[in-house]
């Protein structure tokens, strides 16, 4: 299967997330409306934060990431005029142009079980200190709004001490900080809660009430009509790995009069890799595809039949609200890795409308 240059679908073409009417684009004050608020995007990845902010009229004038593959995707979609590829430790505040917004989707590795919960003392997640350093070095030019994103473990790592540390570091720079956990399932059929630390300068902390998860989206809405469904030993191995509970769940889905599509993923139970099928009709949180256990599968069941296959790059893209972007600069696996490590576009758009616009008003 060849990855299309873009992977748009009817659902992706519906564009803006619920509550984000494109007619509301001009939300910002006159002083910044002529060209739009300016943003610097750190740990930019393939640029999905930029994609969400652009829907709100924010233009990115600086972006940084160290990963060359993600940079190839960034260039393919946004050009390289604003992109600096390299280690954030080598960047200083004077290199950053004047901006109103700075964003940081810093590495989550050390905030998760995969990183042994090393937290901000870890080699990767600890890079957030350099983001704060750059803000400090900007002095009076520091942006009015700062958005920091990470996995839910950001709140609890080291007993919550890591989260409090970042809040205090921003407070030392005179930012007022609130936070919100927003789930991609509020917009798309993917369970992907993420923590957003929302920091504002020159105004009291502005809290937002996260949108509820939608109940009217289904994995079927973004699934490819065709695909390489498994057969023979591969499909049998999938079915054989299911626990008794999972077997019963699959029988129920298979015997249903209607066909449903569900995410499936591998877990280690009792030292053995087993497959588990979701109880709802959405995908689990997409992950990077570095290891086979991280890649998600799709189960289609109903009317007496059940099939399973790997999720496709196009489905990954649509589940991140990025089905209209160009992925031709990299391999399919590289595109899926970048998408699994990215921020859901409509979530960023929603924050732009409901939080950022209030900060810059």
Short mmCIF file of N, CA and C in Angstrom, two decimals, residues 20-190:
data_model
loop_
_atom_site.label_atom_id
_atom_site.label_comp_id
_atom_site.label_asym_id
_atom_site.label_seq_id
_atom_site.Cartn_x
_atom_site.Cartn_y
_atom_site.Cartn_z
N UNK A 20 -15.97 25.59 16.89
CA UNK A 20 -14.91 26.41 16.32
C UNK A 20 -15.30 26.80 14.90
N UNK A 21 -16.23 27.70 14.77
CA UNK A 21 -16.73 28.14 13.47
C UNK A 21 -15.65 28.96 12.78
N UNK A 22 -15.36 28.62 11.52
CA UNK A 22 -14.33 29.34 10.78
C UNK A 22 -14.66 30.82 10.65
N UNK A 23 -15.93 31.19 10.82
CA UNK A 23 -16.31 32.61 10.75
C UNK A 23 -15.83 33.38 11.97
N UNK A 24 -15.36 32.65 13.01
CA UNK A 24 -14.89 33.30 14.22
C UNK A 24 -13.39 33.52 14.22
N UNK A 25 -12.76 33.41 13.05
CA UNK A 25 -11.30 33.47 12.98
C UNK A 25 -10.74 34.76 13.56
N UNK A 26 -11.42 35.89 13.35
CA UNK A 26 -10.88 37.18 13.78
C UNK A 26 -11.28 37.42 15.23
N UNK A 27 -10.62 36.72 16.13
CA UNK A 27 -10.96 36.82 17.54
C UNK A 27 -10.04 37.75 18.31
N UNK A 28 -8.97 38.19 17.68
CA UNK A 28 -7.91 38.88 18.41
C UNK A 28 -8.03 40.40 18.25
N UNK A 29 -7.43 41.15 19.17
CA UNK A 29 -7.57 42.60 19.15
C UNK A 29 -6.95 43.23 17.90
N UNK A 30 -7.35 44.49 17.63
CA UNK A 30 -6.93 45.18 16.42
C UNK A 30 -5.42 45.22 16.28
N UNK A 31 -4.70 45.36 17.39
CA UNK A 31 -3.25 45.51 17.35
C UNK A 31 -2.56 44.33 16.69
N UNK A 32 -3.16 43.15 16.77
CA UNK A 32 -2.51 41.98 16.18
C UNK A 32 -3.32 41.37 15.04
N UNK A 33 -4.44 42.01 14.67
CA UNK A 33 -5.29 41.44 13.63
C UNK A 33 -4.73 41.65 12.24
N UNK A 34 -3.93 42.68 12.04
CA UNK A 34 -3.47 42.99 10.69
C UNK A 34 -2.73 41.81 10.07
N UNK A 35 -1.83 41.22 10.86
CA UNK A 35 -1.09 40.06 10.38
C UNK A 35 -1.41 38.79 11.18
N UNK A 36 -2.04 38.94 12.33
CA UNK A 36 -2.32 37.81 13.18
C UNK A 36 -1.28 37.65 14.27
N UNK A 37 -1.66 37.08 15.41
CA UNK A 37 -0.70 36.81 16.48
C UNK A 37 0.41 35.90 15.98
N UNK A 38 1.60 36.07 16.56
CA UNK A 38 2.76 35.30 16.14
C UNK A 38 3.10 34.26 17.21
N UNK A 39 3.52 33.09 16.75
CA UNK A 39 3.82 32.00 17.68
C UNK A 39 5.19 31.40 17.40
N UNK A 40 5.84 30.94 18.48
CA UNK A 40 7.04 30.11 18.38
C UNK A 40 6.68 28.73 18.91
N UNK A 41 7.00 27.71 18.14
CA UNK A 41 6.59 26.34 18.44
C UNK A 41 7.84 25.51 18.76
N UNK A 42 7.99 25.10 20.02
CA UNK A 42 9.13 24.29 20.44
C UNK A 42 8.71 22.82 20.54
N UNK A 43 9.68 21.92 20.30
CA UNK A 43 9.37 20.49 20.18
C UNK A 43 8.25 20.33 19.15
N UNK A 44 8.47 20.94 18.00
CA UNK A 44 7.40 21.15 17.01
C UNK A 44 6.95 19.87 16.33
N UNK A 45 7.80 18.85 16.29
CA UNK A 45 7.42 17.64 15.58
C UNK A 45 7.08 17.93 14.13
N UNK A 46 5.98 17.39 13.66
CA UNK A 46 5.57 17.60 12.28
C UNK A 46 4.71 18.85 12.11
N UNK A 47 4.42 19.56 13.22
CA UNK A 47 3.75 20.85 13.11
C UNK A 47 2.25 20.83 13.35
N UNK A 48 1.74 19.88 14.13
CA UNK A 48 0.29 19.85 14.33
C UNK A 48 -0.20 20.91 15.30
N UNK A 49 0.65 21.40 16.22
CA UNK A 49 0.26 22.57 17.00
C UNK A 49 0.07 23.76 16.07
N UNK A 50 1.00 23.92 15.15
CA UNK A 50 0.87 24.99 14.17
C UNK A 50 -0.42 24.85 13.37
N UNK A 51 -0.75 23.63 12.97
CA UNK A 51 -1.98 23.41 12.19
C UNK A 51 -3.20 23.88 12.96
N UNK A 52 -3.26 23.57 14.27
CA UNK A 52 -4.39 24.00 15.08
C UNK A 52 -4.44 25.49 15.28
N UNK A 53 -3.29 26.11 15.53
CA UNK A 53 -3.26 27.56 15.75
C UNK A 53 -3.58 28.33 14.47
N UNK A 54 -3.16 27.80 13.33
CA UNK A 54 -3.46 28.50 12.08
C UNK A 54 -4.96 28.59 11.83
N UNK A 55 -5.71 27.59 12.32
CA UNK A 55 -7.17 27.64 12.18
C UNK A 55 -7.77 28.78 13.00
N UNK A 56 -6.99 29.30 13.94
CA UNK A 56 -7.46 30.41 14.77
C UNK A 56 -6.83 31.74 14.35
N UNK A 57 -6.13 31.76 13.24
CA UNK A 57 -5.54 32.99 12.75
C UNK A 57 -4.18 33.30 13.33
N UNK A 58 -3.54 32.33 14.01
CA UNK A 58 -2.21 32.53 14.58
C UNK A 58 -1.17 32.04 13.57
N UNK A 59 -0.13 32.84 13.34
CA UNK A 59 0.90 32.45 12.38
C UNK A 59 2.19 32.09 13.12
N UNK A 60 2.79 31.00 12.75
CA UNK A 60 4.03 30.54 13.38
C UNK A 60 5.22 31.18 12.69
N UNK A 61 6.08 31.85 13.47
CA UNK A 61 7.24 32.54 12.91
C UNK A 61 8.55 31.90 13.34
N UNK A 62 8.47 30.90 14.23
CA UNK A 62 9.66 30.16 14.65
C UNK A 62 9.24 28.77 15.08
N UNK A 63 9.99 27.75 14.67
CA UNK A 63 9.72 26.38 15.08
C UNK A 63 11.03 25.64 15.26
N UNK A 64 11.07 24.78 16.25
CA UNK A 64 12.29 24.02 16.53
C UNK A 64 11.96 22.58 16.87
N UNK A 65 12.71 21.66 16.29
CA UNK A 65 12.68 20.25 16.68
C UNK A 65 14.02 19.64 16.27
N UNK A 66 14.40 18.56 16.95
CA UNK A 66 15.69 17.94 16.68
C UNK A 66 15.59 16.78 15.71
N UNK A 67 14.38 16.28 15.46
CA UNK A 67 14.18 15.06 14.68
C UNK A 67 14.11 15.38 13.19
N UNK A 68 15.03 14.80 12.40
CA UNK A 68 15.11 15.11 10.98
C UNK A 68 13.90 14.58 10.20
N UNK A 69 13.37 13.42 10.60
CA UNK A 69 12.21 12.88 9.89
C UNK A 69 10.99 13.76 10.09
N UNK A 70 10.73 14.16 11.32
CA UNK A 70 9.61 15.06 11.57
C UNK A 70 9.83 16.39 10.85
N UNK A 71 11.09 16.83 10.80
CA UNK A 71 11.39 18.07 10.09
C UNK A 71 11.06 17.96 8.61
N UNK A 72 11.25 16.78 8.03
CA UNK A 72 10.91 16.59 6.62
C UNK A 72 9.41 16.77 6.41
N UNK A 73 8.59 16.25 7.33
CA UNK A 73 7.16 16.45 7.25
C UNK A 73 6.80 17.91 7.46
N UNK A 74 7.47 18.56 8.40
CA UNK A 74 7.21 19.97 8.68
C UNK A 74 7.47 20.80 7.41
N UNK A 75 8.62 20.57 6.78
CA UNK A 75 8.96 21.33 5.57
C UNK A 75 7.95 21.06 4.45
N UNK A 76 7.53 19.81 4.33
CA UNK A 76 6.60 19.46 3.25
C UNK A 76 5.28 20.21 3.36
N UNK A 77 4.90 20.54 4.58
CA UNK A 77 3.60 21.18 4.80
C UNK A 77 3.68 22.67 5.09
N UNK A 78 4.80 23.12 5.66
CA UNK A 78 4.87 24.52 6.08
C UNK A 78 6.06 25.28 5.50
N UNK A 79 6.92 24.58 4.76
CA UNK A 79 8.15 25.20 4.31
C UNK A 79 9.18 25.21 5.43
N UNK A 80 10.35 25.77 5.15
CA UNK A 80 11.41 25.76 6.17
C UNK A 80 11.86 27.15 6.60
N UNK A 81 11.10 28.18 6.21
CA UNK A 81 11.50 29.55 6.54
C UNK A 81 11.56 29.77 8.04
N UNK A 82 10.63 29.17 8.80
CA UNK A 82 10.58 29.41 10.24
C UNK A 82 11.20 28.26 11.04
N UNK A 83 11.66 27.20 10.37
CA UNK A 83 12.08 25.99 11.06
C UNK A 83 13.58 25.97 11.35
N UNK A 84 13.92 25.69 12.59
CA UNK A 84 15.31 25.48 13.01
C UNK A 84 15.43 24.05 13.52
N UNK A 85 16.17 23.22 12.82
CA UNK A 85 16.34 21.83 13.22
C UNK A 85 17.62 21.71 14.04
N UNK A 86 17.46 21.27 15.28
CA UNK A 86 18.61 21.15 16.15
C UNK A 86 18.20 21.03 17.61
N UNK A 87 19.17 20.90 18.47
CA UNK A 87 18.96 20.70 19.90
C UNK A 87 18.51 22.00 20.55
N UNK A 88 17.43 21.93 21.32
CA UNK A 88 16.94 23.13 22.01
C UNK A 88 17.98 23.70 22.96
N UNK A 89 18.90 22.87 23.43
CA UNK A 89 19.95 23.34 24.34
C UNK A 89 20.89 24.32 23.66
N UNK A 90 20.89 24.34 22.32
CA UNK A 90 21.76 25.25 21.57
C UNK A 90 21.06 26.53 21.16
N UNK A 91 19.81 26.70 21.56
CA UNK A 91 19.04 27.89 21.19
C UNK A 91 19.01 28.87 22.35
N UNK A 92 19.13 30.15 22.04
CA UNK A 92 19.05 31.17 23.08
C UNK A 92 17.93 32.15 22.76
N UNK A 93 17.53 32.90 23.77
CA UNK A 93 16.38 33.78 23.65
C UNK A 93 16.49 34.82 22.56
N UNK A 94 17.69 35.31 22.31
CA UNK A 94 17.83 36.37 21.32
C UNK A 94 17.58 35.88 19.89
N UNK A 95 17.59 34.56 19.69
CA UNK A 95 17.30 34.00 18.37
C UNK A 95 15.80 34.00 18.05
N UNK A 96 14.97 34.17 19.06
CA UNK A 96 13.53 34.06 18.87
C UNK A 96 12.96 35.40 18.44
N UNK A 97 12.23 35.46 17.35
CA UNK A 97 11.62 36.73 16.93
C UNK A 97 10.53 37.17 17.91
N UNK A 98 10.04 38.37 17.74
CA UNK A 98 8.96 38.86 18.59
C UNK A 98 7.71 37.98 18.38
N UNK A 99 7.12 37.56 19.48
CA UNK A 99 5.97 36.65 19.42
C UNK A 99 4.97 37.01 20.51
N UNK A 100 3.74 36.57 20.31
CA UNK A 100 2.71 36.68 21.35
C UNK A 100 2.47 35.35 22.06
N UNK A 101 2.88 34.25 21.43
CA UNK A 101 2.57 32.91 21.94
C UNK A 101 3.80 32.02 21.81
N UNK A 102 4.05 31.20 22.84
CA UNK A 102 5.06 30.15 22.73
C UNK A 102 4.43 28.83 23.17
N UNK A 103 4.71 27.77 22.42
CA UNK A 103 4.16 26.45 22.75
C UNK A 103 5.29 25.44 22.92
N UNK A 104 5.06 24.45 23.77
CA UNK A 104 6.06 23.42 24.02
C UNK A 104 5.38 22.08 24.26
N UNK A 105 5.50 21.17 23.30
CA UNK A 105 5.02 19.80 23.47
C UNK A 105 6.25 18.95 23.80
N UNK A 106 6.75 19.12 25.02
CA UNK A 106 8.05 18.53 25.36
C UNK A 106 7.96 17.02 25.51
N UNK A 107 9.08 16.29 25.38
CA UNK A 107 9.05 14.82 25.36
C UNK A 107 8.40 14.23 26.61
N UNK A 108 7.59 13.19 26.36
CA UNK A 108 6.85 12.57 27.47
C UNK A 108 7.54 11.33 28.01
N UNK A 109 8.65 10.91 27.40
CA UNK A 109 9.26 9.61 27.72
C UNK A 109 9.46 9.41 29.21
N UNK A 110 10.02 10.41 29.88
CA UNK A 110 10.37 10.25 31.30
C UNK A 110 9.19 10.47 32.23
N UNK A 111 8.04 10.82 31.67
CA UNK A 111 6.84 10.98 32.49
C UNK A 111 5.94 9.76 32.42
N UNK A 112 6.37 8.75 31.67
CA UNK A 112 5.57 7.55 31.47
C UNK A 112 6.28 6.35 32.07
N UNK A 113 5.56 5.24 32.11
CA UNK A 113 6.15 3.99 32.60
C UNK A 113 7.31 3.56 31.71
N UNK A 114 7.23 3.88 30.41
CA UNK A 114 8.29 3.50 29.50
C UNK A 114 9.61 4.15 29.88
N UNK A 115 9.53 5.33 30.50
CA UNK A 115 10.73 6.03 30.91
C UNK A 115 11.03 5.85 32.38
N UNK A 116 10.42 4.85 33.01
CA UNK A 116 10.64 4.53 34.43
C UNK A 116 10.31 5.71 35.33
N UNK A 117 9.45 6.62 34.83
CA UNK A 117 8.98 7.78 35.61
C UNK A 117 10.12 8.59 36.19
N UNK A 118 11.17 8.78 35.38
CA UNK A 118 12.31 9.60 35.83
C UNK A 118 11.91 11.06 35.96
N UNK A 119 10.83 11.46 35.28
CA UNK A 119 10.33 12.82 35.40
C UNK A 119 11.28 13.85 34.81
N UNK A 120 11.27 15.04 35.38
CA UNK A 120 12.08 16.13 34.86
C UNK A 120 13.56 15.92 35.08
N UNK A 121 13.93 14.91 35.87
CA UNK A 121 15.34 14.55 36.03
C UNK A 121 15.82 13.71 34.86
N UNK A 122 14.88 13.24 34.02
CA UNK A 122 15.24 12.42 32.88
C UNK A 122 15.86 13.22 31.76
N UNK A 123 16.56 12.52 30.89
CA UNK A 123 17.28 13.18 29.79
C UNK A 123 16.34 13.87 28.81
N UNK A 124 15.17 13.30 28.60
CA UNK A 124 14.27 13.82 27.57
C UNK A 124 13.28 14.84 28.12
N UNK A 125 12.46 14.43 29.10
CA UNK A 125 11.45 15.34 29.63
C UNK A 125 12.09 16.55 30.32
N UNK A 126 13.31 16.37 30.81
CA UNK A 126 14.00 17.48 31.46
C UNK A 126 14.31 18.64 30.54
N UNK A 127 14.14 18.45 29.23
CA UNK A 127 14.41 19.53 28.28
C UNK A 127 13.45 20.70 28.44
N UNK A 128 12.36 20.51 29.18
CA UNK A 128 11.44 21.63 29.42
C UNK A 128 12.17 22.77 30.13
N UNK A 129 13.21 22.46 30.89
CA UNK A 129 13.98 23.52 31.57
C UNK A 129 14.59 24.48 30.55
N UNK A 130 14.98 23.96 29.39
CA UNK A 130 15.58 24.83 28.38
C UNK A 130 14.53 25.70 27.71
N UNK A 131 13.32 25.21 27.58
CA UNK A 131 12.23 26.06 27.08
C UNK A 131 12.02 27.24 28.02
N UNK A 132 11.96 26.97 29.31
CA UNK A 132 11.78 28.05 30.29
C UNK A 132 12.98 28.99 30.27
N UNK A 133 14.18 28.43 30.12
CA UNK A 133 15.38 29.28 30.04
C UNK A 133 15.27 30.26 28.87
N UNK A 134 14.83 29.79 27.73
CA UNK A 134 14.71 30.65 26.56
C UNK A 134 13.71 31.78 26.82
N UNK A 135 12.58 31.45 27.45
CA UNK A 135 11.61 32.49 27.80
C UNK A 135 12.26 33.54 28.70
N UNK A 136 13.04 33.08 29.68
CA UNK A 136 13.71 34.02 30.59
C UNK A 136 14.69 34.89 29.83
N UNK A 137 15.42 34.31 28.89
CA UNK A 137 16.41 35.07 28.12
C UNK A 137 15.76 36.09 27.19
N UNK A 138 14.48 35.91 26.87
CA UNK A 138 13.79 36.88 26.03
C UNK A 138 13.47 38.15 26.79
N UNK A 139 13.50 38.11 28.12
CA UNK A 139 13.28 39.30 28.94
C UNK A 139 11.95 39.95 28.67
N UNK A 140 11.97 41.24 28.38
CA UNK A 140 10.73 41.98 28.14
C UNK A 140 10.02 41.54 26.86
N UNK A 141 10.71 40.80 26.01
CA UNK A 141 10.08 40.32 24.78
C UNK A 141 9.37 38.98 24.96
N UNK A 142 9.39 38.44 26.17
CA UNK A 142 8.75 37.15 26.40
C UNK A 142 7.27 37.21 26.01
N UNK A 143 6.73 36.15 25.44
CA UNK A 143 5.34 36.18 24.95
C UNK A 143 4.33 36.30 26.08
N UNK A 144 3.17 36.82 25.74
CA UNK A 144 2.09 36.97 26.73
C UNK A 144 1.44 35.64 27.07
N UNK A 145 1.49 34.69 26.15
CA UNK A 145 0.81 33.41 26.36
C UNK A 145 1.78 32.26 26.12
N UNK A 146 1.70 31.26 27.01
CA UNK A 146 2.55 30.07 26.89
C UNK A 146 1.66 28.85 27.06
N UNK A 147 1.79 27.90 26.15
CA UNK A 147 1.02 26.66 26.20
C UNK A 147 1.99 25.49 26.24
N UNK A 148 1.92 24.69 27.30
CA UNK A 148 2.78 23.52 27.47
C UNK A 148 1.90 22.28 27.48
N UNK A 149 2.28 21.27 26.69
CA UNK A 149 1.45 20.07 26.54
C UNK A 149 2.23 18.81 26.87
N UNK A 150 1.53 17.85 27.51
CA UNK A 150 2.14 16.55 27.74
C UNK A 150 1.07 15.52 28.11
N UNK A 151 1.50 14.31 28.38
CA UNK A 151 0.61 13.22 28.74
C UNK A 151 0.06 13.43 30.15
N UNK A 152 -1.03 12.73 30.53
CA UNK A 152 -1.58 12.88 31.88
C UNK A 152 -0.58 12.61 33.00
N UNK A 153 0.44 11.79 32.72
CA UNK A 153 1.46 11.52 33.73
C UNK A 153 2.23 12.75 34.15
N UNK A 154 2.15 13.82 33.36
CA UNK A 154 2.77 15.10 33.73
C UNK A 154 2.23 15.59 35.07
N UNK A 155 0.95 15.33 35.32
CA UNK A 155 0.34 15.80 36.57
C UNK A 155 0.80 15.02 37.79
N UNK A 156 1.16 13.77 37.59
CA UNK A 156 1.38 12.88 38.74
C UNK A 156 2.83 12.42 38.90
N UNK A 157 3.68 12.64 37.92
CA UNK A 157 5.06 12.16 38.01
C UNK A 157 5.73 12.69 39.27
N UNK A 158 6.41 11.79 39.97
CA UNK A 158 7.11 12.14 41.21
C UNK A 158 6.17 12.84 42.20
N UNK A 159 4.98 12.25 42.33
CA UNK A 159 4.03 12.77 43.30
C UNK A 159 3.51 14.16 42.97
N UNK A 160 3.55 14.54 41.70
CA UNK A 160 3.09 15.87 41.29
C UNK A 160 4.16 16.94 41.39
N UNK A 161 5.34 16.57 41.86
CA UNK A 161 6.40 17.56 42.06
C UNK A 161 6.89 18.15 40.74
N UNK A 162 6.95 17.33 39.69
CA UNK A 162 7.43 17.83 38.40
C UNK A 162 6.49 18.89 37.84
N UNK A 163 5.19 18.63 37.94
CA UNK A 163 4.22 19.61 37.46
C UNK A 163 4.33 20.90 38.25
N UNK A 164 4.42 20.78 39.58
CA UNK A 164 4.55 21.98 40.41
C UNK A 164 5.83 22.75 40.08
N UNK A 165 6.88 22.04 39.74
CA UNK A 165 8.14 22.70 39.39
C UNK A 165 7.98 23.58 38.15
N UNK A 166 7.34 23.06 37.12
CA UNK A 166 7.16 23.84 35.90
C UNK A 166 6.25 25.05 36.17
N UNK A 167 5.20 24.85 36.95
CA UNK A 167 4.32 25.96 37.31
C UNK A 167 5.12 27.05 38.04
N UNK A 168 5.96 26.64 38.98
CA UNK A 168 6.76 27.61 39.74
C UNK A 168 7.78 28.32 38.86
N UNK A 169 8.39 27.59 37.93
CA UNK A 169 9.36 28.21 37.02
C UNK A 169 8.69 29.29 36.17
N UNK A 170 7.50 29.00 35.68
CA UNK A 170 6.77 30.00 34.90
C UNK A 170 6.30 31.14 35.79
N UNK A 171 5.91 30.81 37.02
CA UNK A 171 5.52 31.86 37.96
C UNK A 171 6.66 32.82 38.24
N UNK A 172 7.88 32.32 38.30
CA UNK A 172 9.05 33.18 38.50
C UNK A 172 9.22 34.16 37.36
N UNK A 173 8.67 33.82 36.20
CA UNK A 173 8.72 34.72 35.04
C UNK A 173 7.46 35.57 34.92
N UNK A 174 6.66 35.60 36.00
CA UNK A 174 5.47 36.44 36.11
C UNK A 174 4.30 35.94 35.28
N UNK A 175 4.27 34.64 35.01
CA UNK A 175 3.11 34.06 34.34
C UNK A 175 2.12 33.56 35.38
N UNK A 176 0.83 33.79 35.11
CA UNK A 176 -0.25 33.22 35.90
C UNK A 176 -0.69 31.93 35.20
N UNK A 177 -0.76 30.84 35.95
CA UNK A 177 -0.88 29.52 35.33
C UNK A 177 -2.16 28.81 35.74
N UNK A 178 -2.83 28.23 34.77
CA UNK A 178 -3.93 27.30 35.00
C UNK A 178 -3.64 26.06 34.17
N UNK A 179 -4.47 25.04 34.29
CA UNK A 179 -4.26 23.85 33.48
C UNK A 179 -5.60 23.25 33.10
N UNK A 180 -5.58 22.46 32.04
CA UNK A 180 -6.78 21.78 31.57
C UNK A 180 -6.37 20.46 30.93
N UNK A 181 -7.17 19.45 31.15
CA UNK A 181 -6.98 18.17 30.47
C UNK A 181 -8.05 18.04 29.41
N UNK A 182 -7.61 18.00 28.16
CA UNK A 182 -8.55 17.95 27.03
C UNK A 182 -8.33 16.64 26.28
N UNK A 183 -9.42 15.97 25.99
CA UNK A 183 -9.36 14.67 25.32
C UNK A 183 -9.71 14.84 23.84
N UNK A 184 -8.92 14.22 22.98
CA UNK A 184 -9.23 14.26 21.55
C UNK A 184 -10.61 13.70 21.26
N UNK A 185 -11.13 12.84 22.15
CA UNK A 185 -12.45 12.25 21.96
C UNK A 185 -13.57 13.28 22.04
N UNK A 186 -13.26 14.51 22.43
CA UNK A 186 -14.24 15.58 22.38
C UNK A 186 -14.50 16.02 20.94
N UNK A 187 -13.64 15.57 20.01
CA UNK A 187 -13.74 16.01 18.63
C UNK A 187 -13.71 14.87 17.62
N UNK A 188 -12.94 13.82 17.95
CA UNK A 188 -12.68 12.74 17.01
C UNK A 188 -12.76 11.40 17.73
N UNK A 189 -12.91 10.29 17.01
CA UNK A 189 -13.02 8.98 17.68
C UNK A 189 -11.67 8.41 18.11
N UNK A 190 -10.97 9.14 18.97
CA UNK A 190 -9.71 8.69 19.55
C UNK A 190 -9.66 9.09 21.02
#
